[in-house]
mmCIF file of C-alpha atoms in Angstrom:
data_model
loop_
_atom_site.group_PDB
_atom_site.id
_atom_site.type_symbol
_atom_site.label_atom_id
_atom_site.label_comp_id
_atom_site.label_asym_id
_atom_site.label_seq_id
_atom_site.Cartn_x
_atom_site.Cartn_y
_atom_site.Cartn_z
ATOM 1 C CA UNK U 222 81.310 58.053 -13.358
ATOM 2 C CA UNK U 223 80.433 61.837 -13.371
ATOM 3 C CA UNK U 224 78.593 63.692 -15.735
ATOM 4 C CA UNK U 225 78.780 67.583 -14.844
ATOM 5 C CA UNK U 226 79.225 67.273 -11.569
ATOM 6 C CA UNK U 227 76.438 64.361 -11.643
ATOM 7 C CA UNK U 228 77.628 60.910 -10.141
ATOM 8 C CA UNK U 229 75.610 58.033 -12.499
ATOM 9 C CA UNK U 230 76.453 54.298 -11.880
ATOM 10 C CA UNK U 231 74.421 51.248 -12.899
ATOM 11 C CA UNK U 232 73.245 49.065 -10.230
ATOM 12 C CA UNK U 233 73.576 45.109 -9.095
ATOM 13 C CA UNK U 234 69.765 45.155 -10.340
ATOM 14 C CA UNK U 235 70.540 46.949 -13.822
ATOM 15 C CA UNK U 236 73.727 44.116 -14.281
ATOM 16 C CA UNK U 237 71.346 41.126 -13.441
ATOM 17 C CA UNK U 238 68.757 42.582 -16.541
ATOM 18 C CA UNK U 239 71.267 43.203 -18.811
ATOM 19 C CA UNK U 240 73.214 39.688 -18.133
ATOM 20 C CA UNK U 241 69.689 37.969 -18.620
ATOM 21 C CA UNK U 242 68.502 39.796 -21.626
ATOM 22 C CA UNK U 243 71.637 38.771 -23.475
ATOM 23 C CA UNK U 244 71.850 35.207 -21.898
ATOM 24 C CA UNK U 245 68.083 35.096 -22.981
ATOM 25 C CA UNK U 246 68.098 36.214 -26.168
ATOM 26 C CA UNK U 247 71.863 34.655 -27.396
ATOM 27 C CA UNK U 248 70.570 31.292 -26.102
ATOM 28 C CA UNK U 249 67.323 30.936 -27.087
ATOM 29 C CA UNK U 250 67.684 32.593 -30.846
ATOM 30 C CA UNK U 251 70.643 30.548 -31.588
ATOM 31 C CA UNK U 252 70.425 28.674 -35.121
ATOM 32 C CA UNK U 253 68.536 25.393 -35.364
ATOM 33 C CA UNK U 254 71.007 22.312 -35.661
ATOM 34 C CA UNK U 255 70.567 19.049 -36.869
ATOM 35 C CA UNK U 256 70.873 17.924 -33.754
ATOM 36 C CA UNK U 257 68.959 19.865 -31.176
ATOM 37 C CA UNK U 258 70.123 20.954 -27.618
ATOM 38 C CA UNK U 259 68.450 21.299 -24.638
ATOM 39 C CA UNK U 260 68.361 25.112 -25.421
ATOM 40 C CA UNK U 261 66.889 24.631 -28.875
ATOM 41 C CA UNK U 262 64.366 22.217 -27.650
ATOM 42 C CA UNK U 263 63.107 24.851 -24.943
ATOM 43 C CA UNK U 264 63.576 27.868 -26.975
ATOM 44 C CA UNK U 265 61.507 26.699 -29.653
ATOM 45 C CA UNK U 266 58.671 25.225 -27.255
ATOM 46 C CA UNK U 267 58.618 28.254 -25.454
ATOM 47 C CA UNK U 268 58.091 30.236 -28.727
ATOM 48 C CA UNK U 269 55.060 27.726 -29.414
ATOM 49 C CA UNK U 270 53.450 28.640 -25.926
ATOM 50 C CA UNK U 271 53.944 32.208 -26.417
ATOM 51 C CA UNK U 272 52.865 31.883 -30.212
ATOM 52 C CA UNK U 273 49.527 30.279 -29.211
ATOM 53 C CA UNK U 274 48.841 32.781 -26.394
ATOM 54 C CA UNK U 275 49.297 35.398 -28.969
ATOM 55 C CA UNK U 276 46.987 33.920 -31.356
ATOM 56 C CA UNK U 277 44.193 33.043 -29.415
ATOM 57 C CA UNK U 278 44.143 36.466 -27.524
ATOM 58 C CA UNK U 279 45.069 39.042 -30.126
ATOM 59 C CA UNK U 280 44.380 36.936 -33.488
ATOM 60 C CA UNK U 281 47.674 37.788 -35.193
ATOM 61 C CA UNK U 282 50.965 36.704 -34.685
ATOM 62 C CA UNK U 283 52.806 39.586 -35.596
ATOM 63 C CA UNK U 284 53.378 40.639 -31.994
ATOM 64 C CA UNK U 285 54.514 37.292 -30.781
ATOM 65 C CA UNK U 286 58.578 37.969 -30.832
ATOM 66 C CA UNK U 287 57.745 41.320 -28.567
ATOM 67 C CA UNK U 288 55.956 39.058 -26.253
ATOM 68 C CA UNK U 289 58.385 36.187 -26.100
ATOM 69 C CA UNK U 290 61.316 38.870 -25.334
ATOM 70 C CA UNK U 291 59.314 40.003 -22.398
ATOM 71 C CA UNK U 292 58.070 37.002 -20.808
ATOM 72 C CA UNK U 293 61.588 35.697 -21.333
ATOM 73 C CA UNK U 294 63.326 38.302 -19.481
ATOM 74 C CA UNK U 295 60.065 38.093 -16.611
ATOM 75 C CA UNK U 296 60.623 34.079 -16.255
ATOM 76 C CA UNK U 297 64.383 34.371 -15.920
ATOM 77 C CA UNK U 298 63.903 37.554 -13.407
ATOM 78 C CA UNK U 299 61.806 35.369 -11.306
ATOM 79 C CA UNK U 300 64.133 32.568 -11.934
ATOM 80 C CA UNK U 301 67.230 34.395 -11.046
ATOM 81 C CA UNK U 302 66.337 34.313 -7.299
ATOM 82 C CA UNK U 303 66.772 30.451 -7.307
ATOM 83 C CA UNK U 304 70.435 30.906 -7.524
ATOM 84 C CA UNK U 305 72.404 30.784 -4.314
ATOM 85 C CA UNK U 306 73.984 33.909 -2.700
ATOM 86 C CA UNK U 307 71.465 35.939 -5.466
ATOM 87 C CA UNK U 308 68.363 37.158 -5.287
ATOM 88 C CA UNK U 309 65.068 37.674 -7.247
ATOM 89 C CA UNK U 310 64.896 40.759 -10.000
ATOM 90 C CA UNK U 311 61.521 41.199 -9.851
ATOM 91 C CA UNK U 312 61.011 40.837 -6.436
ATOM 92 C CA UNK U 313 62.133 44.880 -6.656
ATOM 93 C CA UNK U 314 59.272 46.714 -7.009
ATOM 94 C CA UNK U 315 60.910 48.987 -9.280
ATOM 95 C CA UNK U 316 61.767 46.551 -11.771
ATOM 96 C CA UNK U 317 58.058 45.108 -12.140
ATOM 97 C CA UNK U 318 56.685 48.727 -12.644
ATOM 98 C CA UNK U 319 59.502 49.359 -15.352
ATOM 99 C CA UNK U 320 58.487 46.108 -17.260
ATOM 100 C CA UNK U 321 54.578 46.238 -16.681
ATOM 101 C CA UNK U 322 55.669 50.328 -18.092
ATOM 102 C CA UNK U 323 57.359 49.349 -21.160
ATOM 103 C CA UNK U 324 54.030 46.722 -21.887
ATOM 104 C CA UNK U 325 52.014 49.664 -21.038
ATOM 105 C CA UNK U 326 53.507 52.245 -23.160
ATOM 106 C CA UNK U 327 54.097 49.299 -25.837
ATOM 107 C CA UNK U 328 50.140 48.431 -25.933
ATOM 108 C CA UNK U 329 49.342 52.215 -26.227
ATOM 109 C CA UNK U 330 51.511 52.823 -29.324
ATOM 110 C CA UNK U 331 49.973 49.808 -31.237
ATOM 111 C CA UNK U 332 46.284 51.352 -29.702
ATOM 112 C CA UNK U 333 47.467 54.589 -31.706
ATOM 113 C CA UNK U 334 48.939 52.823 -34.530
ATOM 114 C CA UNK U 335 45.839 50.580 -35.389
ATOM 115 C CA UNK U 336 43.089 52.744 -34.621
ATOM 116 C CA UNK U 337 44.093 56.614 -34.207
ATOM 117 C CA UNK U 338 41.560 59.262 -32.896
ATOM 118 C CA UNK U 339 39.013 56.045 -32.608
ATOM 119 C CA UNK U 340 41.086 54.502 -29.625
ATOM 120 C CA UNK U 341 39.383 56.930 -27.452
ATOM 121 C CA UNK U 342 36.208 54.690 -27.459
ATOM 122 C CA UNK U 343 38.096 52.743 -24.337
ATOM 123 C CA UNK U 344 37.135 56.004 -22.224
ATOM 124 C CA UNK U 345 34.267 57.159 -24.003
ATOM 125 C CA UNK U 346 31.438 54.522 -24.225
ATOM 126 C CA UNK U 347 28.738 55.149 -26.750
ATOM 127 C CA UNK U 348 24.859 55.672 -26.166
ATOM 128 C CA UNK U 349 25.406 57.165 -22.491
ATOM 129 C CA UNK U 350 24.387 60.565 -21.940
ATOM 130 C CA UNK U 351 26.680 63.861 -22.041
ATOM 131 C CA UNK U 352 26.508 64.098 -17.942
ATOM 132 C CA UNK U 353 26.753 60.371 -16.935
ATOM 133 C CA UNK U 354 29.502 59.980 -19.637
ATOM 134 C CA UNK U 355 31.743 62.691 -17.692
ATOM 135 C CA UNK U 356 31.719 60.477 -14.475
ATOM 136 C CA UNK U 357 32.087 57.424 -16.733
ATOM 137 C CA UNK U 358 35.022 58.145 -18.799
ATOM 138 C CA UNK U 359 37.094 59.140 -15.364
ATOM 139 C CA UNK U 360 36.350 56.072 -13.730
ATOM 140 C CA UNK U 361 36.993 54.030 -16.943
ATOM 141 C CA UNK U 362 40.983 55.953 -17.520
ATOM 142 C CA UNK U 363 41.236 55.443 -14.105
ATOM 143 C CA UNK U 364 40.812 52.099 -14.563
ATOM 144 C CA UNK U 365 43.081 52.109 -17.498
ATOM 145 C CA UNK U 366 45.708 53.708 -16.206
ATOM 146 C CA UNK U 367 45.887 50.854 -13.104
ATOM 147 C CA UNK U 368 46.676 48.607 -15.336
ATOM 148 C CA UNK U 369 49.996 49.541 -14.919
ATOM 149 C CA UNK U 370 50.068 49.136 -11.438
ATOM 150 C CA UNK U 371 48.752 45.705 -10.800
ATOM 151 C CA UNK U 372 50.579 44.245 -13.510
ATOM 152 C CA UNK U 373 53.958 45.121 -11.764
ATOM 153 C CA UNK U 374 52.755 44.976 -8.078
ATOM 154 C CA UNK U 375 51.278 41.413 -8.516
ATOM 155 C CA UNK U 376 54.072 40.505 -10.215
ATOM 156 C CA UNK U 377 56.338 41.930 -7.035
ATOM 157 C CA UNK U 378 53.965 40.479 -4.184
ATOM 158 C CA UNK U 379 54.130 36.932 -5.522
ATOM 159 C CA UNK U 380 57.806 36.486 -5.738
ATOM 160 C CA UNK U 381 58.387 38.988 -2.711
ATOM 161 C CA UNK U 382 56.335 37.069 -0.434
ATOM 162 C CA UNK U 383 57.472 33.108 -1.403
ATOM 163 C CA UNK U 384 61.190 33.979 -1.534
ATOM 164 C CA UNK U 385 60.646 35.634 1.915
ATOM 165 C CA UNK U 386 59.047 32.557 3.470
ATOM 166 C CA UNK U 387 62.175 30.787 1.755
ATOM 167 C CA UNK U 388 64.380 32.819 4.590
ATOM 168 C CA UNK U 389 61.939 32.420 6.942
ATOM 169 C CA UNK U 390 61.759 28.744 6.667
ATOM 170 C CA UNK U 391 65.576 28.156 6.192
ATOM 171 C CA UNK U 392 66.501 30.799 9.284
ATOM 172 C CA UNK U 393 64.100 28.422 11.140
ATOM 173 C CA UNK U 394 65.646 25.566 10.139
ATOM 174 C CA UNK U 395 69.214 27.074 11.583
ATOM 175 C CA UNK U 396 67.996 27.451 15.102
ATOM 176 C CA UNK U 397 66.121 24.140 15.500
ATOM 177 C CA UNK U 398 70.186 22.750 14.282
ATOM 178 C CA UNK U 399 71.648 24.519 17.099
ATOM 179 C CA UNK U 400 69.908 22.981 19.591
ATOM 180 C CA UNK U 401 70.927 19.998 19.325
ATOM 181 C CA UNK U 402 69.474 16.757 20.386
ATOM 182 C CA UNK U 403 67.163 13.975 18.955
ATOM 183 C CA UNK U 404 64.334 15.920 18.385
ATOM 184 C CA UNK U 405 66.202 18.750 17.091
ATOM 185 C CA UNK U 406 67.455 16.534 13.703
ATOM 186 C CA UNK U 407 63.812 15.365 13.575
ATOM 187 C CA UNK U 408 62.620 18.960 13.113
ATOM 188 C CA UNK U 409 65.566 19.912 10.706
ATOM 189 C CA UNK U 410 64.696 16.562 8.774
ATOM 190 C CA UNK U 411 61.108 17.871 8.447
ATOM 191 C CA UNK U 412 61.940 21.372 7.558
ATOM 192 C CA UNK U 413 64.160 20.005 4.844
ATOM 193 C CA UNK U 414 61.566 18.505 3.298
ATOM 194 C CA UNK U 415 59.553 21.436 3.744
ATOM 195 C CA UNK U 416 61.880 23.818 2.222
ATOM 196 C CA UNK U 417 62.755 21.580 -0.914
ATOM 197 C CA UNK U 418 58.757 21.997 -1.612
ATOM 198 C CA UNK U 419 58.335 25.355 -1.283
ATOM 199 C CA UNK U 420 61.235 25.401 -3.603
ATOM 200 C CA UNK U 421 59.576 23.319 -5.895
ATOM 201 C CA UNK U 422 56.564 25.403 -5.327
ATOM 202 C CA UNK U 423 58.961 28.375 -6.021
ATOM 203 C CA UNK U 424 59.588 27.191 -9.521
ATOM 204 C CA UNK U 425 56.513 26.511 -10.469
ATOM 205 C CA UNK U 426 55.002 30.163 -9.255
ATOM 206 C CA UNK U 427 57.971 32.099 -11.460
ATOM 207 C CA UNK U 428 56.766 30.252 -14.247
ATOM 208 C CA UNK U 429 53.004 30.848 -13.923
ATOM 209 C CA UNK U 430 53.716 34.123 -13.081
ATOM 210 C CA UNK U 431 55.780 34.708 -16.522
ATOM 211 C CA UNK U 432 52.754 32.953 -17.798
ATOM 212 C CA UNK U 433 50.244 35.650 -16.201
ATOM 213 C CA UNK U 434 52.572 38.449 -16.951
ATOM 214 C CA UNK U 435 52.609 37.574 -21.117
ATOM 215 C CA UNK U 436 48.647 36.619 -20.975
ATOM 216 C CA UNK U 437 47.795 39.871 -19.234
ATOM 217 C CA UNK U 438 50.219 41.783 -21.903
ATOM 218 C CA UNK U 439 48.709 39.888 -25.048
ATOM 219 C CA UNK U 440 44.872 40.321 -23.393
ATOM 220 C CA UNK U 441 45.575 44.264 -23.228
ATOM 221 C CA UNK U 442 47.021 44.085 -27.081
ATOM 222 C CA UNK U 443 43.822 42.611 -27.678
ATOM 223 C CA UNK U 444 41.694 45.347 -25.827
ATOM 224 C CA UNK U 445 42.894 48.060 -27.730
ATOM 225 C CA UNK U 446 43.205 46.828 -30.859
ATOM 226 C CA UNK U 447 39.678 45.936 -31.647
ATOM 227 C CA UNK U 448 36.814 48.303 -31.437
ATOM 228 C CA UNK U 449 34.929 49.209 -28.693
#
């Protein structure tokens, strides 16, 4: 489509997040029968973790539904890889720095919101002197303002790098087939079983990293809400 002479398109990535968000948020807000489904059962235990997580890091559970949206849409991005012929959302670099943006921009609207002028007490600590707190409060926004950064690049390097040695592993596994023989089966027996680990291992990691991804957001809720 063109827009004054401008060509604008959505991408595969851009399809994959919107497909996900809805999937996400259709199956896991779907009304409570009186007999649950697997979806209900996981939607509502995954709204406990995230609930608790909330609680125990920021105090209040008013920002528990933004958090579950997010580390839905994380899980299911690192998820999404696990799918044959597809490949992992947030293993684009672009799409972690978007998300760990969004948390970013989120966490310094409720910073605003709950505390004003005051949330400038992150930069500016008190009792240090005029000169050292010149060289203080740069290093401290500096160190603010990465916070952006390694939430999305960690994010990115731990699904980049296991899905790779996925390939690497199963492209290995193709040319011990091909030639043949005895031993040959022996080595594509063990890489089997070597690949369905790392698979396994897979699995766990885009969990744990959905887990990292909504503790690091709810920890950085938590930082500038109270006071400093």
């Amino acid at each position: 489509m063109e827009i004054e002479g401008r060509e604008i398109g959505i991408s595969n990535i851009g399809v994959y997040i919107i497909i996900m968000s809805i999937v996400w948020v259709k199956k896991m807000e779907r009304k409570i029968r009186v007999r649950k489904g697997r979806w209900e059962w996981i939607g509502e235990e995954y709204y406990r973790v995230i609930g608790r997580i909330v609680k125990e890091n920021v105090g209040e559970e008013r920002y528990v539904r933004m958090i579950y949206v997010i580390g839905g849409i994380i899980i299911m991005g690192n998820m999404s890889g696990m799918v044959p012929y597809s490949y992992t959302v947030t293993s684009q670099i672009g799409v972690s720095m978007s998300m760990s943006m969004i948390v970013f921009i989120g966490v310094n609207i409720i910073g605003v919101r709950e505390r004003g002028s005051e949330m400038s007490s992150i930069w500016w600590p008190r009792g240090v002197g005029y000169k050292m707190s010149i060289m203080i409060v740069g290093i401290e926004m500096i160190s603010y303002m990465m916070k952006v950064v390694t939430l999305g690049v960690r994010l990115t390097a731990n699904m980049l790098s296991g899905h790779t040695l996925l390939v690497i592993i199963s492209s290995m596994i193709g040319k011990i087939y091909k030639m043949g023989g005895m031993v040959s089966m022996m080595g594509v027996m063990g890489g089997m079983v070597m690949l369905m680990v790392l698979i396994v291992l897979e699995l766990v990691i885009g969990v744990l990293q959905g887990y990292v991804f909504v503790l690091l957001s709810s920890i950085y809720i938590r930082d500038v809400s109270e006071s400093h």
